[in-house]
PDB file of C-alpha atoms in Angstrom:
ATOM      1  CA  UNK I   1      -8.998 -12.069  16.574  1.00  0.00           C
ATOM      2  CA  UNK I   2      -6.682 -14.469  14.459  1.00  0.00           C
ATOM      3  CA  UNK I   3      -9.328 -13.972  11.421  1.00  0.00           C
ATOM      4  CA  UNK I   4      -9.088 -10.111  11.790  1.00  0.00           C
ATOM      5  CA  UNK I   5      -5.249 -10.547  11.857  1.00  0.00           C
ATOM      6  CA  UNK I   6      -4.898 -12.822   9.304  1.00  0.00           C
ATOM      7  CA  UNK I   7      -7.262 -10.964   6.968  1.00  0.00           C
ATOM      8  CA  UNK I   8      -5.585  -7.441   8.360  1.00  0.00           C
ATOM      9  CA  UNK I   9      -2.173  -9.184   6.741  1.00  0.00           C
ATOM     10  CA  UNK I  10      -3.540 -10.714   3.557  1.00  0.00           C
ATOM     11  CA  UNK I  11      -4.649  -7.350   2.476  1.00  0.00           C
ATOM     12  CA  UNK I  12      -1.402  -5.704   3.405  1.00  0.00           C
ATOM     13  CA  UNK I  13       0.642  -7.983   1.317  1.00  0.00           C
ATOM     14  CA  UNK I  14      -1.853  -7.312  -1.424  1.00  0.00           C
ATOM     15  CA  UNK I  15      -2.075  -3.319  -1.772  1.00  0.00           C
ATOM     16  CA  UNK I  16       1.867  -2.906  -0.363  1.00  0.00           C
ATOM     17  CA  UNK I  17       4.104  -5.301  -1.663  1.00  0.00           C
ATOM     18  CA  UNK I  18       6.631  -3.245  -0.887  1.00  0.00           C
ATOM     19  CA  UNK I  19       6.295  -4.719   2.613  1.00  0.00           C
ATOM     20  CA  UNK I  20       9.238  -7.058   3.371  1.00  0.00           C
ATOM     21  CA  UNK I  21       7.835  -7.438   7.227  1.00  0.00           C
ATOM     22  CA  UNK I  22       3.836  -8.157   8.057  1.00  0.00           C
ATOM     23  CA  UNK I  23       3.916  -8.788  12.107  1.00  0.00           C
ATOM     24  CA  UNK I  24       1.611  -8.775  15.269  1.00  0.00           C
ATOM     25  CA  UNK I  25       3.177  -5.917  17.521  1.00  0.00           C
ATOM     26  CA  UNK I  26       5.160  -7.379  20.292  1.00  0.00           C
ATOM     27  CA  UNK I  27       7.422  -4.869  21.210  1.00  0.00           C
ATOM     28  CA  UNK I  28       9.997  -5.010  17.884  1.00  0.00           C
ATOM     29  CA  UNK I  29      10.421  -1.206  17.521  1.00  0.00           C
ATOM     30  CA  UNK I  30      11.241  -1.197  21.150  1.00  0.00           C
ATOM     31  CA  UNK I  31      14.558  -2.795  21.092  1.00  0.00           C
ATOM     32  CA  UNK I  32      16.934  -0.512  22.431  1.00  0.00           C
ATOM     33  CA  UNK I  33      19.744  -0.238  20.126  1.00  0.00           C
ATOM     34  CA  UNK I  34      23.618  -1.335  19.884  1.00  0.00           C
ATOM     35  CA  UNK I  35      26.033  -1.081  17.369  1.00  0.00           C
ATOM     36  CA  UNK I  36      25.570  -4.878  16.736  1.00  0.00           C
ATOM     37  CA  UNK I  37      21.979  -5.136  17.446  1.00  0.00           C
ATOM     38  CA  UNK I  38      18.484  -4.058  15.369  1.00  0.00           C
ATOM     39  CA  UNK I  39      14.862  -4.801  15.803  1.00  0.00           C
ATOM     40  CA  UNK I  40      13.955  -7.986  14.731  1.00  0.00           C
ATOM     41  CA  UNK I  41      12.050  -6.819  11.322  1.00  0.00           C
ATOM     42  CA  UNK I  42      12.961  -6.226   8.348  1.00  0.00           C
ATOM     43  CA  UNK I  43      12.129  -2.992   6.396  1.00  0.00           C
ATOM     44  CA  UNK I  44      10.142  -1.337   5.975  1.00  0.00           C
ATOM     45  CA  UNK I  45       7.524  -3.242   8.166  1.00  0.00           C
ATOM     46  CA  UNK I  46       4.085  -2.678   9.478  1.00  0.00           C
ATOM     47  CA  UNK I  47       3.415  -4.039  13.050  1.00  0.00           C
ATOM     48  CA  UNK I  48      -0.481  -4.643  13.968  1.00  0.00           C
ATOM     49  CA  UNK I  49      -1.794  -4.612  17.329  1.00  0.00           C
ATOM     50  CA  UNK I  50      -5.895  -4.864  17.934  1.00  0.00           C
ATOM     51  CA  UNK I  51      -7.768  -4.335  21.444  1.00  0.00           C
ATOM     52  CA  UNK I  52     -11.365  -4.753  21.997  1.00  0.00           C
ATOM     53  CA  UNK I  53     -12.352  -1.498  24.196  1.00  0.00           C
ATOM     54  CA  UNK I  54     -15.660  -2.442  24.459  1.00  0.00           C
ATOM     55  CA  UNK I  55     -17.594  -5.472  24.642  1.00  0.00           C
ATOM     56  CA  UNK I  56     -22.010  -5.222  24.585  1.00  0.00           C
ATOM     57  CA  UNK I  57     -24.167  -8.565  25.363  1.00  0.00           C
ATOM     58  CA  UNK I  58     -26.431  -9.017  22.452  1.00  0.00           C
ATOM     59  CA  UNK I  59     -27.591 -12.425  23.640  1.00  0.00           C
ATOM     60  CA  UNK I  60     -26.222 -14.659  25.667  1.00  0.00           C
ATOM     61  CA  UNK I  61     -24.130 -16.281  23.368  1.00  0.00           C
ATOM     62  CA  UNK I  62     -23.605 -12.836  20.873  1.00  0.00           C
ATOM     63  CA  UNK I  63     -21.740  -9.483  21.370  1.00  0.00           C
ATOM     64  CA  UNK I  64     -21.176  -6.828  19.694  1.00  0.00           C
ATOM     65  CA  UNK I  65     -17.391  -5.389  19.828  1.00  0.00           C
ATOM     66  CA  UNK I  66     -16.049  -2.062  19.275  1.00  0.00           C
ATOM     67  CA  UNK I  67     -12.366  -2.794  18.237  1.00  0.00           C
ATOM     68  CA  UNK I  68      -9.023  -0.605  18.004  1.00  0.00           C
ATOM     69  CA  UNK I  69      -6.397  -1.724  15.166  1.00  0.00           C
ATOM     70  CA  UNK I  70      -3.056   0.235  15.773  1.00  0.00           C
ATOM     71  CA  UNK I  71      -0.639  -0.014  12.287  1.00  0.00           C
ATOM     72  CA  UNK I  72       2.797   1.126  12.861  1.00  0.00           C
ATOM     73  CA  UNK I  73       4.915   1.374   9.664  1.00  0.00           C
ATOM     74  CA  UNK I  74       8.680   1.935  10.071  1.00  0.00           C
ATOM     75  CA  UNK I  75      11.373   1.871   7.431  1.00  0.00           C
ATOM     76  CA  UNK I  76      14.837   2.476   7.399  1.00  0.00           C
ATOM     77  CA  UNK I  77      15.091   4.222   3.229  1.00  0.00           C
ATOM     78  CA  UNK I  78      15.497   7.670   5.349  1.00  0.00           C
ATOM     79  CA  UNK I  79      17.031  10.458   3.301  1.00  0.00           C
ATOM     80  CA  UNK I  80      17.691  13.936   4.337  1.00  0.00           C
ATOM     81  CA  UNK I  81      14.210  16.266   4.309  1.00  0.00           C
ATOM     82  CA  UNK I  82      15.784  19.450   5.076  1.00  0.00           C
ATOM     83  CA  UNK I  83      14.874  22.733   3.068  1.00  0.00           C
ATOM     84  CA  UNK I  84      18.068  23.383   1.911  1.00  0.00           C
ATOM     85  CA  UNK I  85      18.791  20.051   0.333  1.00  0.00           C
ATOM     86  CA  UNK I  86      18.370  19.726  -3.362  1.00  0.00           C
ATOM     87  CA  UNK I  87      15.043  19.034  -4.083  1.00  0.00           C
ATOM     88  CA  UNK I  88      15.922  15.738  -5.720  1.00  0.00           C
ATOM     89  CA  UNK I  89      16.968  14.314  -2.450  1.00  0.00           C
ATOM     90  CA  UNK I  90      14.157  16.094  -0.448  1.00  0.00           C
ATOM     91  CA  UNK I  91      11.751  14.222  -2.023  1.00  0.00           C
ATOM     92  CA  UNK I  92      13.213  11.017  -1.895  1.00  0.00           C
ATOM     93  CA  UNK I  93      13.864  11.618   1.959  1.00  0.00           C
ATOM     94  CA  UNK I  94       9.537  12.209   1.826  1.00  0.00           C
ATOM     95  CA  UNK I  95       9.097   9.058  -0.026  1.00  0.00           C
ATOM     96  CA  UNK I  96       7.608   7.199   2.978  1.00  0.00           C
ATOM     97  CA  UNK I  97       5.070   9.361   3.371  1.00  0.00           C
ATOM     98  CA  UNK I  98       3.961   8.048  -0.194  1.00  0.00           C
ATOM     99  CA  UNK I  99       3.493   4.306   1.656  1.00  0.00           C
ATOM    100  CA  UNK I 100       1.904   5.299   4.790  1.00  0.00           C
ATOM    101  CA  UNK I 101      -0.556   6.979   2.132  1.00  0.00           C
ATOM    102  CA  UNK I 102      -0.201   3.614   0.453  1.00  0.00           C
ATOM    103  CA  UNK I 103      -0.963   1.398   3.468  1.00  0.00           C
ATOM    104  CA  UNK I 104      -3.963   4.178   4.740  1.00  0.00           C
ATOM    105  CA  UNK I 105      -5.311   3.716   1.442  1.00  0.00           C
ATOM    106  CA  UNK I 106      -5.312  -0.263   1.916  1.00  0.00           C
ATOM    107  CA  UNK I 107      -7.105  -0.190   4.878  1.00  0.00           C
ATOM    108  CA  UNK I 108      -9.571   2.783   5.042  1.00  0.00           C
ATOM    109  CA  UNK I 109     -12.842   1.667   4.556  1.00  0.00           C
ATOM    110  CA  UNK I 110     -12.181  -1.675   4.131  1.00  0.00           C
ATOM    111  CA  UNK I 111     -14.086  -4.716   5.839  1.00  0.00           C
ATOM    112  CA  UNK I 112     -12.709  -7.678   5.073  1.00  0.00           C
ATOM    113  CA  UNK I 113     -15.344  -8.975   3.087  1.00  0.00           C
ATOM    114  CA  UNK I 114     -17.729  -8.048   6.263  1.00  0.00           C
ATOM    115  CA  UNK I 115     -16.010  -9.962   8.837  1.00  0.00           C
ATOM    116  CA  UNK I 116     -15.788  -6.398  10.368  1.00  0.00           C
ATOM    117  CA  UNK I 117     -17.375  -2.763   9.875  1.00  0.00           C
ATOM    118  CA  UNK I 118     -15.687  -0.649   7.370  1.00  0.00           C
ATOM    119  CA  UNK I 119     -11.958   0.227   9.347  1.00  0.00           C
ATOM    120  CA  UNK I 120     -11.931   4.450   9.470  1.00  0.00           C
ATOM    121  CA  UNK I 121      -8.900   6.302  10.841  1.00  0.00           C
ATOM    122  CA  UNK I 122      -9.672   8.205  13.982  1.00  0.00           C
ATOM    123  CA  UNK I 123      -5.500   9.184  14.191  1.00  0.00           C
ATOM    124  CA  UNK I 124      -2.380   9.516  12.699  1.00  0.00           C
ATOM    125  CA  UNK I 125       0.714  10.859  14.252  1.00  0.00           C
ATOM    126  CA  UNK I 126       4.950  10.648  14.231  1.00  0.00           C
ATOM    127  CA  UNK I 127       6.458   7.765  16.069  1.00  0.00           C
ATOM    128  CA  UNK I 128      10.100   9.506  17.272  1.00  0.00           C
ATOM    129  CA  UNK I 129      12.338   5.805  16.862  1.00  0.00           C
ATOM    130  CA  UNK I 130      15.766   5.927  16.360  1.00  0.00           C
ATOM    131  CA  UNK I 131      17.935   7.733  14.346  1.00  0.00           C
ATOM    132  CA  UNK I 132      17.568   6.610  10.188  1.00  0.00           C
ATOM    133  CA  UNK I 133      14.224   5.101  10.978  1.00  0.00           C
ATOM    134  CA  UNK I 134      10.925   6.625   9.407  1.00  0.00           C
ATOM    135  CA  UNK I 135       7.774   5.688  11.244  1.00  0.00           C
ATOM    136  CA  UNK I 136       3.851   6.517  11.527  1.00  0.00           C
ATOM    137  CA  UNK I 137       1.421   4.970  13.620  1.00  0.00           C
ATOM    138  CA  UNK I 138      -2.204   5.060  12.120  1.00  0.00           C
ATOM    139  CA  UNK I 139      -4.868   4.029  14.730  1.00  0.00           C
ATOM    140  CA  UNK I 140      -7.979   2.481  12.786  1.00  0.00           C
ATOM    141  CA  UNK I 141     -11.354   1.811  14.640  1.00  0.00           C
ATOM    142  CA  UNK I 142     -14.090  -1.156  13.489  1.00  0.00           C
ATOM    143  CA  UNK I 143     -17.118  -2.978  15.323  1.00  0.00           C
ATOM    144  CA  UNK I 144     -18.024  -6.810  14.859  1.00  0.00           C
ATOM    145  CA  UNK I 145     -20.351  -9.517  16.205  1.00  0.00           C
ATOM    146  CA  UNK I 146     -18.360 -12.177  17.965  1.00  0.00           C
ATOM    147  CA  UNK I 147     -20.172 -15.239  18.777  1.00  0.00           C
TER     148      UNK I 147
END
């Protein structure tokens, strides 16, 4: 798993340099607000998390995984989106849906030089945060051979 991170992380930094945070999802998005307090990233971020859901003997020594790598991508450059707002400033409120396309793009079909199988999107959806923060949460699925 620290390969498949590592190599998840190089190739973010690559394609989205506009990344200022590249972390393993431990709960950072969670934080529960104060006036004095924020989530210990700094943004906008992507936070990676990857499960093994299944696990099939090969050999004894050889399996072949089925793995689940969840991207969350939050940032706080949140402008208003509304319909009545000058189109100007619509569009720069939509402007993070231009790097979740950016950071889809990085990792769609990609395979790490075949350490895994080609990553393909199975879901995309809204994460509902806090107020000023932007965020998507892509779910990518991949198989591999671990020894």
């Amino acid at each position: 798993m620290k390969q498949h991170y590592l190599s998840i992380a190089a190739r973010l930094r690559e394609v989205c340099p506009f990344l200022r945070t590249i972390d393993i999802d431990r709960g950072q998005l969670d934080t529960v607000w104060a006036e004095s307090s924020r989530p210990a990233v700094a943004y906008p971020c992507v936070l990676l998390r990857l499960s093994v859901s299944r696990r099939e003997d090969l050999t004894p020594t050889l399996q072949e995984c089925t793995a689940t790598l969840t991207v969350t991508y939050a940032t706080d450059r949140v402008q208003e989106t509304a319909d009545h707002v000058p189109e100007e400033r619509r569009m720069a409120g939509l402007a993070p849906y231009d790097e979740a396309d950016e950071i889809y793009g990085a990792l769609q079909g990609w395979d790490a030089d075949g350490i895994f199988a080609p990553l393909s999107r199975v879901r995309e959806e809204a994460v509902r945060l806090h107020d000023g923060i932007f965020a998507e949460r892509f779910t990518f699925e991949t198989e591999y051979r671990d020894v």
